mmCIF file with all atom_site columns, C-alpha atoms in Angstrom:
data_model
loop_
_atom_site.group_PDB
_atom_site.id
_atom_site.type_symbol
_atom_site.label_atom_id
_atom_site.label_alt_id
_atom_site.label_comp_id
_atom_site.label_asym_id
_atom_site.label_entity_id
_atom_site.label_seq_id
_atom_site.pdbx_PDB_ins_code
_atom_site.Cartn_x
_atom_site.Cartn_y
_atom_site.Cartn_z
_atom_site.occupancy
_atom_site.B_iso_or_equiv
_atom_site.pdbx_formal_charge
_atom_site.auth_seq_id
_atom_site.auth_comp_id
_atom_site.auth_asym_id
_atom_site.auth_atom_id
_atom_site.pdbx_PDB_model_num
ATOM 1  C CA . UNK A 1 1  ? -15.288 -10.878 -20.663 1.00 0.00 ? 1  UNK A CA 1
ATOM 2  C CA . UNK A 1 2  ? -15.650 -12.407 -17.203 1.00 0.00 ? 2  UNK A CA 1
ATOM 3  C CA . UNK A 1 3  ? -18.807 -10.733 -15.866 1.00 0.00 ? 3  UNK A CA 1
ATOM 4  C CA . UNK A 1 4  ? -21.902 -9.325  -17.509 1.00 0.00 ? 4  UNK A CA 1
ATOM 5  C CA . UNK A 1 5  ? -21.146 -5.972  -15.914 1.00 0.00 ? 5  UNK A CA 1
ATOM 6  C CA . UNK A 1 6  ? -19.016 -4.517  -13.113 1.00 0.00 ? 6  UNK A CA 1
ATOM 7  C CA . UNK A 1 7  ? -21.198 -2.613  -10.697 1.00 0.00 ? 7  UNK A CA 1
ATOM 8  C CA . UNK A 1 8  ? -20.432 -0.387  -7.754  1.00 0.00 ? 8  UNK A CA 1
ATOM 9  C CA . UNK A 1 9  ? -22.876 -1.021  -4.937  1.00 0.00 ? 9  UNK A CA 1
ATOM 10 C CA . UNK A 1 10 ? -26.092 -2.907  -4.423  1.00 0.00 ? 10 UNK A CA 1
ATOM 11 C CA . UNK A 1 11 ? -28.968 -1.540  -6.523  1.00 0.00 ? 11 UNK A CA 1
ATOM 12 C CA . UNK A 1 12 ? -31.543 -3.796  -4.841  1.00 0.00 ? 12 UNK A CA 1
ATOM 13 C CA . UNK A 1 13 ? -33.201 -3.063  -1.486  1.00 0.00 ? 13 UNK A CA 1
ATOM 14 C CA . UNK A 1 14 ? -31.715 -4.519  1.736   1.00 0.00 ? 14 UNK A CA 1
ATOM 15 C CA . UNK A 1 15 ? -32.636 -8.161  2.278   1.00 0.00 ? 15 UNK A CA 1
ATOM 16 C CA . UNK A 1 16 ? -31.601 -8.769  5.908   1.00 0.00 ? 16 UNK A CA 1
ATOM 17 C CA . UNK A 1 17 ? -30.664 -12.425 5.252   1.00 0.00 ? 17 UNK A CA 1
ATOM 18 C CA . UNK A 1 18 ? -28.721 -14.063 8.061   1.00 0.00 ? 18 UNK A CA 1
ATOM 19 C CA . UNK A 1 19 ? -25.907 -16.544 7.460   1.00 0.00 ? 19 UNK A CA 1
ATOM 20 C CA . UNK A 1 20 ? -28.341 -19.289 8.501   1.00 0.00 ? 20 UNK A CA 1
ATOM 21 C CA . UNK A 1 21 ? -30.855 -18.158 5.891   1.00 0.00 ? 21 UNK A CA 1
ATOM 22 C CA . UNK A 1 22 ? -28.138 -18.162 3.217   1.00 0.00 ? 22 UNK A CA 1
ATOM 23 C CA . UNK A 1 23 ? -27.061 -21.652 4.314   1.00 0.00 ? 23 UNK A CA 1
ATOM 24 C CA . UNK A 1 24 ? -30.627 -22.908 3.802   1.00 0.00 ? 24 UNK A CA 1
ATOM 25 C CA . UNK A 1 25 ? -30.475 -22.021 0.094   1.00 0.00 ? 25 UNK A CA 1
ATOM 26 C CA . UNK A 1 26 ? -29.144 -24.883 -2.040  1.00 0.00 ? 26 UNK A CA 1
ATOM 27 C CA . UNK A 1 27 ? -26.081 -24.039 -4.148  1.00 0.00 ? 27 UNK A CA 1
ATOM 28 C CA . UNK A 1 28 ? -26.538 -23.950 -7.915  1.00 0.00 ? 28 UNK A CA 1
ATOM 29 C CA . UNK A 1 29 ? -24.238 -23.336 -10.822 1.00 0.00 ? 29 UNK A CA 1
ATOM 30 C CA . UNK A 1 30 ? -24.237 -19.836 -12.284 1.00 0.00 ? 30 UNK A CA 1
ATOM 31 C CA . UNK A 1 31 ? -22.395 -18.700 -15.381 1.00 0.00 ? 31 UNK A CA 1
ATOM 32 C CA . UNK A 1 32 ? -19.875 -15.963 -14.625 1.00 0.00 ? 32 UNK A CA 1
ATOM 33 C CA . UNK A 1 33 ? -20.950 -13.979 -17.684 1.00 0.00 ? 33 UNK A CA 1
ATOM 34 C CA . UNK A 1 34 ? -24.483 -13.679 -16.248 1.00 0.00 ? 34 UNK A CA 1
ATOM 35 C CA . UNK A 1 35 ? -23.310 -11.965 -13.050 1.00 0.00 ? 35 UNK A CA 1
ATOM 36 C CA . UNK A 1 36 ? -23.232 -8.263  -12.245 1.00 0.00 ? 36 UNK A CA 1
ATOM 37 C CA . UNK A 1 37 ? -20.742 -7.490  -9.486  1.00 0.00 ? 37 UNK A CA 1
ATOM 38 C CA . UNK A 1 38 ? -21.652 -5.258  -6.548  1.00 0.00 ? 38 UNK A CA 1
ATOM 39 C CA . UNK A 1 39 ? -18.000 -4.451  -5.832  1.00 0.00 ? 39 UNK A CA 1
ATOM 40 C CA . UNK A 1 40 ? -15.519 -2.867  -8.177  1.00 0.00 ? 40 UNK A CA 1
ATOM 41 C CA . UNK A 1 41 ? -12.451 -3.292  -5.953  1.00 0.00 ? 41 UNK A CA 1
ATOM 42 C CA . UNK A 1 42 ? -10.381 -6.432  -5.529  1.00 0.00 ? 42 UNK A CA 1
ATOM 43 C CA . UNK A 1 43 ? -7.870  -7.190  -2.791  1.00 0.00 ? 43 UNK A CA 1
ATOM 44 C CA . UNK A 1 44 ? -5.143  -9.260  -4.417  1.00 0.00 ? 44 UNK A CA 1
ATOM 45 C CA . UNK A 1 45 ? -4.033  -10.828 -1.119  1.00 0.00 ? 45 UNK A CA 1
ATOM 46 C CA . UNK A 1 46 ? -7.535  -12.261 -0.630  1.00 0.00 ? 46 UNK A CA 1
ATOM 47 C CA . UNK A 1 47 ? -7.646  -13.554 -4.195  1.00 0.00 ? 47 UNK A CA 1
ATOM 48 C CA . UNK A 1 48 ? -4.379  -15.440 -3.740  1.00 0.00 ? 48 UNK A CA 1
ATOM 49 C CA . UNK A 1 49 ? -5.162  -16.755 -0.243  1.00 0.00 ? 49 UNK A CA 1
ATOM 50 C CA . UNK A 1 50 ? -6.103  -20.441 -0.488  1.00 0.00 ? 50 UNK A CA 1
ATOM 51 C CA . UNK A 1 51 ? -7.828  -20.294 2.920   1.00 0.00 ? 51 UNK A CA 1
ATOM 52 C CA . UNK A 1 52 ? -9.924  -17.200 2.176   1.00 0.00 ? 52 UNK A CA 1
ATOM 53 C CA . UNK A 1 53 ? -13.195 -19.147 2.557   1.00 0.00 ? 53 UNK A CA 1
ATOM 54 C CA . UNK A 1 54 ? -12.115 -21.091 5.653   1.00 0.00 ? 54 UNK A CA 1
ATOM 55 C CA . UNK A 1 55 ? -14.383 -19.154 8.018   1.00 0.00 ? 55 UNK A CA 1
ATOM 56 C CA . UNK A 1 56 ? -17.073 -18.151 5.531   1.00 0.00 ? 56 UNK A CA 1
ATOM 57 C CA . UNK A 1 57 ? -19.552 -19.820 3.237   1.00 0.00 ? 57 UNK A CA 1
ATOM 58 C CA . UNK A 1 58 ? -17.974 -22.027 0.588   1.00 0.00 ? 58 UNK A CA 1
ATOM 59 C CA . UNK A 1 59 ? -20.469 -20.726 -1.953  1.00 0.00 ? 59 UNK A CA 1
ATOM 60 C CA . UNK A 1 60 ? -20.906 -17.264 -3.406  1.00 0.00 ? 60 UNK A CA 1
ATOM 61 C CA . UNK A 1 61 ? -24.046 -15.282 -2.578  1.00 0.00 ? 61 UNK A CA 1
ATOM 62 C CA . UNK A 1 62 ? -26.124 -14.025 -5.487  1.00 0.00 ? 62 UNK A CA 1
ATOM 63 C CA . UNK A 1 63 ? -29.269 -11.900 -5.503  1.00 0.00 ? 63 UNK A CA 1
ATOM 64 C CA . UNK A 1 64 ? -31.718 -12.261 -8.395  1.00 0.00 ? 64 UNK A CA 1
ATOM 65 C CA . UNK A 1 65 ? -33.575 -8.963  -8.694  1.00 0.00 ? 65 UNK A CA 1
ATOM 66 C CA . UNK A 1 66 ? -35.461 -7.515  -11.642 1.00 0.00 ? 66 UNK A CA 1
ATOM 67 C CA . UNK A 1 67 ? -34.099 -10.170 -13.982 1.00 0.00 ? 67 UNK A CA 1
ATOM 68 C CA . UNK A 1 68 ? -30.433 -9.598  -13.089 1.00 0.00 ? 68 UNK A CA 1
ATOM 69 C CA . UNK A 1 69 ? -28.040 -11.751 -11.055 1.00 0.00 ? 69 UNK A CA 1
ATOM 70 C CA . UNK A 1 70 ? -25.990 -9.660  -8.622  1.00 0.00 ? 70 UNK A CA 1
ATOM 71 C CA . UNK A 1 71 ? -22.865 -11.164 -7.077  1.00 0.00 ? 71 UNK A CA 1
ATOM 72 C CA . UNK A 1 72 ? -23.184 -9.874  -3.527  1.00 0.00 ? 72 UNK A CA 1
ATOM 73 C CA . UNK A 1 73 ? -20.465 -11.970 -1.911  1.00 0.00 ? 73 UNK A CA 1
ATOM 74 C CA . UNK A 1 74 ? -17.885 -14.102 -3.672  1.00 0.00 ? 74 UNK A CA 1
ATOM 75 C CA . UNK A 1 75 ? -16.015 -11.786 -6.038  1.00 0.00 ? 75 UNK A CA 1
ATOM 76 C CA . UNK A 1 76 ? -12.692 -13.407 -5.158  1.00 0.00 ? 76 UNK A CA 1
ATOM 77 C CA . UNK A 1 77 ? -14.121 -16.910 -5.660  1.00 0.00 ? 77 UNK A CA 1
ATOM 78 C CA . UNK A 1 78 ? -15.535 -15.875 -9.030  1.00 0.00 ? 78 UNK A CA 1
ATOM 79 C CA . UNK A 1 79 ? -12.231 -14.431 -10.203 1.00 0.00 ? 79 UNK A CA 1
ATOM 80 C CA . UNK A 1 80 ? -10.372 -17.506 -8.992  1.00 0.00 ? 80 UNK A CA 1
ATOM 81 C CA . UNK A 1 81 ? -12.763 -19.633 -11.050 1.00 0.00 ? 81 UNK A CA 1
ATOM 82 C CA . UNK A 1 82 ? -12.117 -17.450 -14.114 1.00 0.00 ? 82 UNK A CA 1
ATOM 83 C CA . UNK A 1 83 ? -8.353  -17.715 -13.647 1.00 0.00 ? 83 UNK A CA 1
ATOM 84 C CA . UNK A 1 84 ? -8.752  -21.503 -13.567 1.00 0.00 ? 84 UNK A CA 1
ATOM 85 C CA . UNK A 1 85 ? -10.570 -21.329 -16.935 1.00 0.00 ? 85 UNK A CA 1
ATOM 86 C CA . UNK A 1 86 ? -13.949 -22.211 -15.383 1.00 0.00 ? 86 UNK A CA 1
ATOM 87 C CA . UNK A 1 87 ? -17.033 -20.439 -16.694 1.00 0.00 ? 87 UNK A CA 1
ATOM 88 C CA . UNK A 1 88 ? -19.386 -21.336 -13.834 1.00 0.00 ? 88 UNK A CA 1
ATOM 89 C CA . UNK A 1 89 ? -19.484 -20.708 -10.113 1.00 0.00 ? 89 UNK A CA 1
ATOM 90 C CA . UNK A 1 90 ? -21.431 -22.526 -7.418  1.00 0.00 ? 90 UNK A CA 1
ATOM 91 C CA . UNK A 1 91 ? -23.598 -19.981 -5.628  1.00 0.00 ? 91 UNK A CA 1
ATOM 92 C CA . UNK A 1 92 ? -26.573 -19.666 -3.328  1.00 0.00 ? 92 UNK A CA 1
ATOM 93 C CA . UNK A 1 93 ? -29.218 -17.573 -5.083  1.00 0.00 ? 93 UNK A CA 1
ATOM 94 C CA . UNK A 1 94 ? -31.796 -15.498 -3.222  1.00 0.00 ? 94 UNK A CA 1
ATOM 95 C CA . UNK A 1 95 ? -34.809 -14.567 -5.347  1.00 0.00 ? 95 UNK A CA 1
ATOM 96 C CA . UNK A 1 96 ? -35.781 -11.049 -4.340  1.00 0.00 ? 96 UNK A CA 1
ATOM 97 C CA . UNK A 1 97 ? -39.204 -9.647  -5.223  1.00 0.00 ? 97 UNK A CA 1
ATOM 98 C CA . UNK A 1 98 ? -39.743 -6.025  -6.172  1.00 0.00 ? 98 UNK A CA 1
ATOM 99 C CA . UNK A 1 99 ? -40.659 -3.907  -3.186  1.00 0.00 ? 99 UNK A CA 1
#
């Protein structure tokens, strides 16, 4: 098992974080088996592209909401890590309070 659960969509409310706000969050290690994905579709060409993070954040984006960790951005990075036999991913985690 790679992820805790494969989801389809974001169950948490919108957060409106900008790329600058994400960049201000320090990256931390997260176990892959603690993550719930927010996407259930993978584009193989993106997974295999070594430069896929060239223009984006180097770290995955995770939302902690209601005790769950949701992988909002970084599905391809997470799967690449799993294929390389790594069990953790470096991610920026936004703690979201209940509305």
